[in-house]
mmCIF file with all atom_site columns, C-alpha atoms in Angstrom:
data_model
loop_
_atom_site.group_PDB
_atom_site.id
_atom_site.type_symbol
_atom_site.label_atom_id
_atom_site.label_alt_id
_atom_site.label_comp_id
_atom_site.label_asym_id
_atom_site.label_entity_id
_atom_site.label_seq_id
_atom_site.pdbx_PDB_ins_code
_atom_site.Cartn_x
_atom_site.Cartn_y
_atom_site.Cartn_z
_atom_site.occupancy
_atom_site.B_iso_or_equiv
_atom_site.pdbx_formal_charge
_atom_site.auth_seq_id
_atom_site.auth_comp_id
_atom_site.auth_asym_id
_atom_site.auth_atom_id
_atom_site.pdbx_PDB_model_num
ATOM 1   C CA . UNK E 1 1   ? 17.263  27.736  10.860  1.00 0.00 ? 1   UNK E CA 1
ATOM 2   C CA . UNK E 1 2   ? 14.391  25.941  9.130   1.00 0.00 ? 2   UNK E CA 1
ATOM 3   C CA . UNK E 1 3   ? 11.170  25.661  11.178  1.00 0.00 ? 3   UNK E CA 1
ATOM 4   C CA . UNK E 1 4   ? 8.773   22.786  10.714  1.00 0.00 ? 4   UNK E CA 1
ATOM 5   C CA . UNK E 1 5   ? 5.728   21.329  12.270  1.00 0.00 ? 5   UNK E CA 1
ATOM 6   C CA . UNK E 1 6   ? 5.877   17.836  13.571  1.00 0.00 ? 6   UNK E CA 1
ATOM 7   C CA . UNK E 1 7   ? 3.342   15.716  11.803  1.00 0.00 ? 7   UNK E CA 1
ATOM 8   C CA . UNK E 1 8   ? 1.564   12.543  12.820  1.00 0.00 ? 8   UNK E CA 1
ATOM 9   C CA . UNK E 1 9   ? 2.488   9.059   11.690  1.00 0.00 ? 9   UNK E CA 1
ATOM 10  C CA . UNK E 1 10  ? 0.120   9.388   8.693   1.00 0.00 ? 10  UNK E CA 1
ATOM 11  C CA . UNK E 1 11  ? 1.099   11.894  6.009   1.00 0.00 ? 11  UNK E CA 1
ATOM 12  C CA . UNK E 1 12  ? -2.257  11.471  4.380   1.00 0.00 ? 12  UNK E CA 1
ATOM 13  C CA . UNK E 1 13  ? -3.998  12.707  7.564   1.00 0.00 ? 13  UNK E CA 1
ATOM 14  C CA . UNK E 1 14  ? -1.509  15.587  7.821   1.00 0.00 ? 14  UNK E CA 1
ATOM 15  C CA . UNK E 1 15  ? -2.325  16.612  4.216   1.00 0.00 ? 15  UNK E CA 1
ATOM 16  C CA . UNK E 1 16  ? -6.064  16.390  4.800   1.00 0.00 ? 16  UNK E CA 1
ATOM 17  C CA . UNK E 1 17  ? -6.882  13.474  2.526   1.00 0.00 ? 17  UNK E CA 1
ATOM 18  C CA . UNK E 1 18  ? -10.306 11.766  2.847   1.00 0.00 ? 18  UNK E CA 1
ATOM 19  C CA . UNK E 1 19  ? -9.881  8.287   4.486   1.00 0.00 ? 19  UNK E CA 1
ATOM 20  C CA . UNK E 1 20  ? -6.276  8.788   5.469   1.00 0.00 ? 20  UNK E CA 1
ATOM 21  C CA . UNK E 1 21  ? -5.939  5.421   7.144   1.00 0.00 ? 21  UNK E CA 1
ATOM 22  C CA . UNK E 1 22  ? -7.167  3.631   4.002   1.00 0.00 ? 22  UNK E CA 1
ATOM 23  C CA . UNK E 1 23  ? -4.751  5.698   1.876   1.00 0.00 ? 23  UNK E CA 1
ATOM 24  C CA . UNK E 1 24  ? -1.806  4.755   4.153   1.00 0.00 ? 24  UNK E CA 1
ATOM 25  C CA . UNK E 1 25  ? -2.652  1.080   3.958   1.00 0.00 ? 25  UNK E CA 1
ATOM 26  C CA . UNK E 1 26  ? -2.868  1.346   0.151   1.00 0.00 ? 26  UNK E CA 1
ATOM 27  C CA . UNK E 1 27  ? 0.440   3.176   0.049   1.00 0.00 ? 27  UNK E CA 1
ATOM 28  C CA . UNK E 1 28  ? 2.078   0.362   2.095   1.00 0.00 ? 28  UNK E CA 1
ATOM 29  C CA . UNK E 1 29  ? 0.583   -2.370  -0.027  1.00 0.00 ? 29  UNK E CA 1
ATOM 30  C CA . UNK E 1 30  ? 1.756   -0.553  -3.124  1.00 0.00 ? 30  UNK E CA 1
ATOM 31  C CA . UNK E 1 31  ? 5.265   -0.186  -1.698  1.00 0.00 ? 31  UNK E CA 1
ATOM 32  C CA . UNK E 1 32  ? 5.330   -3.926  -1.148  1.00 0.00 ? 32  UNK E CA 1
ATOM 33  C CA . UNK E 1 33  ? 4.344   -4.550  -4.776  1.00 0.00 ? 33  UNK E CA 1
ATOM 34  C CA . UNK E 1 34  ? 7.170   -2.287  -5.828  1.00 0.00 ? 34  UNK E CA 1
ATOM 35  C CA . UNK E 1 35  ? 9.656   -4.099  -3.570  1.00 0.00 ? 35  UNK E CA 1
ATOM 36  C CA . UNK E 1 36  ? 8.598   -7.527  -4.769  1.00 0.00 ? 36  UNK E CA 1
ATOM 37  C CA . UNK E 1 37  ? 8.903   -6.407  -8.406  1.00 0.00 ? 37  UNK E CA 1
ATOM 38  C CA . UNK E 1 38  ? 12.371  -5.092  -7.754  1.00 0.00 ? 38  UNK E CA 1
ATOM 39  C CA . UNK E 1 39  ? 13.424  -8.269  -5.858  1.00 0.00 ? 39  UNK E CA 1
ATOM 40  C CA . UNK E 1 40  ? 12.272  -10.431 -8.745  1.00 0.00 ? 40  UNK E CA 1
ATOM 41  C CA . UNK E 1 41  ? 13.684  -8.083  -11.406 1.00 0.00 ? 41  UNK E CA 1
ATOM 42  C CA . UNK E 1 42  ? 10.280  -7.781  -13.031 1.00 0.00 ? 42  UNK E CA 1
ATOM 43  C CA . UNK E 1 43  ? 9.494   -5.089  -15.630 1.00 0.00 ? 43  UNK E CA 1
ATOM 44  C CA . UNK E 1 44  ? 6.180   -3.252  -15.263 1.00 0.00 ? 44  UNK E CA 1
ATOM 45  C CA . UNK E 1 45  ? 5.036   -5.126  -18.365 1.00 0.00 ? 45  UNK E CA 1
ATOM 46  C CA . UNK E 1 46  ? 5.896   -8.517  -16.911 1.00 0.00 ? 46  UNK E CA 1
ATOM 47  C CA . UNK E 1 47  ? 4.455   -7.676  -13.442 1.00 0.00 ? 47  UNK E CA 1
ATOM 48  C CA . UNK E 1 48  ? 1.280   -6.211  -14.937 1.00 0.00 ? 48  UNK E CA 1
ATOM 49  C CA . UNK E 1 49  ? 0.694   -9.385  -16.972 1.00 0.00 ? 49  UNK E CA 1
ATOM 50  C CA . UNK E 1 50  ? 1.156   -11.569 -13.813 1.00 0.00 ? 50  UNK E CA 1
ATOM 51  C CA . UNK E 1 51  ? -1.179  -9.355  -11.842 1.00 0.00 ? 51  UNK E CA 1
ATOM 52  C CA . UNK E 1 52  ? -3.710  -9.076  -14.686 1.00 0.00 ? 52  UNK E CA 1
ATOM 53  C CA . UNK E 1 53  ? -3.715  -5.241  -14.759 1.00 0.00 ? 53  UNK E CA 1
ATOM 54  C CA . UNK E 1 54  ? -2.801  -2.893  -17.553 1.00 0.00 ? 54  UNK E CA 1
ATOM 55  C CA . UNK E 1 55  ? 0.787   -1.631  -17.546 1.00 0.00 ? 55  UNK E CA 1
ATOM 56  C CA . UNK E 1 56  ? -0.435  1.974   -17.534 1.00 0.00 ? 56  UNK E CA 1
ATOM 57  C CA . UNK E 1 57  ? -2.577  1.393   -14.522 1.00 0.00 ? 57  UNK E CA 1
ATOM 58  C CA . UNK E 1 58  ? 0.356   -0.276  -12.681 1.00 0.00 ? 58  UNK E CA 1
ATOM 59  C CA . UNK E 1 59  ? 2.522   2.703   -13.620 1.00 0.00 ? 59  UNK E CA 1
ATOM 60  C CA . UNK E 1 60  ? 0.005   5.142   -12.095 1.00 0.00 ? 60  UNK E CA 1
ATOM 61  C CA . UNK E 1 61  ? -0.348  2.958   -8.992  1.00 0.00 ? 61  UNK E CA 1
ATOM 62  C CA . UNK E 1 62  ? 3.433   2.937   -8.439  1.00 0.00 ? 62  UNK E CA 1
ATOM 63  C CA . UNK E 1 63  ? 3.406   6.711   -8.661  1.00 0.00 ? 63  UNK E CA 1
ATOM 64  C CA . UNK E 1 64  ? 0.811   6.898   -5.877  1.00 0.00 ? 64  UNK E CA 1
ATOM 65  C CA . UNK E 1 65  ? -2.431  7.170   -7.753  1.00 0.00 ? 65  UNK E CA 1
ATOM 66  C CA . UNK E 1 66  ? -4.569  4.587   -5.921  1.00 0.00 ? 66  UNK E CA 1
ATOM 67  C CA . UNK E 1 67  ? -7.833  5.479   -7.859  1.00 0.00 ? 67  UNK E CA 1
ATOM 68  C CA . UNK E 1 68  ? -9.503  2.227   -8.896  1.00 0.00 ? 68  UNK E CA 1
ATOM 69  C CA . UNK E 1 69  ? -7.474  0.081   -6.507  1.00 0.00 ? 69  UNK E CA 1
ATOM 70  C CA . UNK E 1 70  ? -9.142  -1.314  -3.399  1.00 0.00 ? 70  UNK E CA 1
ATOM 71  C CA . UNK E 1 71  ? -7.138  -2.820  -0.574  1.00 0.00 ? 71  UNK E CA 1
ATOM 72  C CA . UNK E 1 72  ? -8.547  -6.203  -1.627  1.00 0.00 ? 72  UNK E CA 1
ATOM 73  C CA . UNK E 1 73  ? -7.377  -5.693  -5.218  1.00 0.00 ? 73  UNK E CA 1
ATOM 74  C CA . UNK E 1 74  ? -3.878  -4.760  -4.016  1.00 0.00 ? 74  UNK E CA 1
ATOM 75  C CA . UNK E 1 75  ? -3.718  -7.844  -1.942  1.00 0.00 ? 75  UNK E CA 1
ATOM 76  C CA . UNK E 1 76  ? -4.835  -10.020 -4.897  1.00 0.00 ? 76  UNK E CA 1
ATOM 77  C CA . UNK E 1 77  ? -2.002  -8.419  -6.917  1.00 0.00 ? 77  UNK E CA 1
ATOM 78  C CA . UNK E 1 78  ? 0.531   -9.267  -4.224  1.00 0.00 ? 78  UNK E CA 1
ATOM 79  C CA . UNK E 1 79  ? -0.651  -12.933 -4.228  1.00 0.00 ? 79  UNK E CA 1
ATOM 80  C CA . UNK E 1 80  ? -0.215  -12.950 -8.002  1.00 0.00 ? 80  UNK E CA 1
ATOM 81  C CA . UNK E 1 81  ? 3.445   -12.012 -7.386  1.00 0.00 ? 81  UNK E CA 1
ATOM 82  C CA . UNK E 1 82  ? 3.829   -14.893 -4.956  1.00 0.00 ? 82  UNK E CA 1
ATOM 83  C CA . UNK E 1 83  ? 3.107   -13.187 -1.664  1.00 0.00 ? 83  UNK E CA 1
ATOM 84  C CA . UNK E 1 84  ? 1.357   -15.047 1.171   1.00 0.00 ? 84  UNK E CA 1
ATOM 85  C CA . UNK E 1 85  ? -0.833  -12.658 3.072   1.00 0.00 ? 85  UNK E CA 1
ATOM 86  C CA . UNK E 1 86  ? -1.749  -13.352 6.670   1.00 0.00 ? 86  UNK E CA 1
ATOM 87  C CA . UNK E 1 87  ? -4.279  -11.120 8.481   1.00 0.00 ? 87  UNK E CA 1
ATOM 88  C CA . UNK E 1 88  ? -3.817  -11.052 12.254  1.00 0.00 ? 88  UNK E CA 1
ATOM 89  C CA . UNK E 1 89  ? -6.221  -9.234  14.484  1.00 0.00 ? 89  UNK E CA 1
ATOM 90  C CA . UNK E 1 90  ? -4.985  -7.991  17.847  1.00 0.00 ? 90  UNK E CA 1
ATOM 91  C CA . UNK E 1 91  ? -7.035  -6.285  20.530  1.00 0.00 ? 91  UNK E CA 1
ATOM 92  C CA . UNK E 1 92  ? -5.788  -3.810  23.034  1.00 0.00 ? 92  UNK E CA 1
ATOM 93  C CA . UNK E 1 93  ? -8.201  -2.947  25.750  1.00 0.00 ? 93  UNK E CA 1
ATOM 94  C CA . UNK E 1 94  ? -9.139  0.763   25.951  1.00 0.00 ? 94  UNK E CA 1
ATOM 95  C CA . UNK E 1 95  ? -7.646  1.583   22.506  1.00 0.00 ? 95  UNK E CA 1
ATOM 96  C CA . UNK E 1 96  ? -10.287 3.191   20.248  1.00 0.00 ? 96  UNK E CA 1
ATOM 97  C CA . UNK E 1 97  ? -10.242 3.343   17.355  1.00 0.00 ? 97  UNK E CA 1
ATOM 98  C CA . UNK E 1 98  ? -7.891  0.505   16.368  1.00 0.00 ? 98  UNK E CA 1
ATOM 99  C CA . UNK E 1 99  ? -5.513  0.723   13.455  1.00 0.00 ? 99  UNK E CA 1
ATOM 100 C CA . UNK E 1 100 ? -4.411  -1.262  10.381  1.00 0.00 ? 100 UNK E CA 1
ATOM 101 C CA . UNK E 1 101 ? -0.697  -1.973  9.898   1.00 0.00 ? 101 UNK E CA 1
ATOM 102 C CA . UNK E 1 102 ? 1.071   -3.508  6.905   1.00 0.00 ? 102 UNK E CA 1
ATOM 103 C CA . UNK E 1 103 ? 4.399   -5.261  7.392   1.00 0.00 ? 103 UNK E CA 1
ATOM 104 C CA . UNK E 1 104 ? 6.483   -6.861  4.597   1.00 0.00 ? 104 UNK E CA 1
ATOM 105 C CA . UNK E 1 105 ? 8.612   -9.643  6.097   1.00 0.00 ? 105 UNK E CA 1
#
């Protein structure tokens, strides 16, 4: 039988990354970029042109290398692909710290 440890809901925290919450948000935004590219049948070259990034940088991003990509930049890339981004802030009394969630609808 294989034994395993149950992790948290954030693989970046489990692996000891710096700023794991930020890394998870970037991963989810990047996944949305990938999904939108697939839905629109865009090549990396076409998508990179639309988003005004180099194809090589987009390729690295899609492989999980978030270096040089802020959350703001990723959202700008999503809007270049036609996404509308809505930021909704909810408060839950007694919950500290809060969290950031990304949902692609």
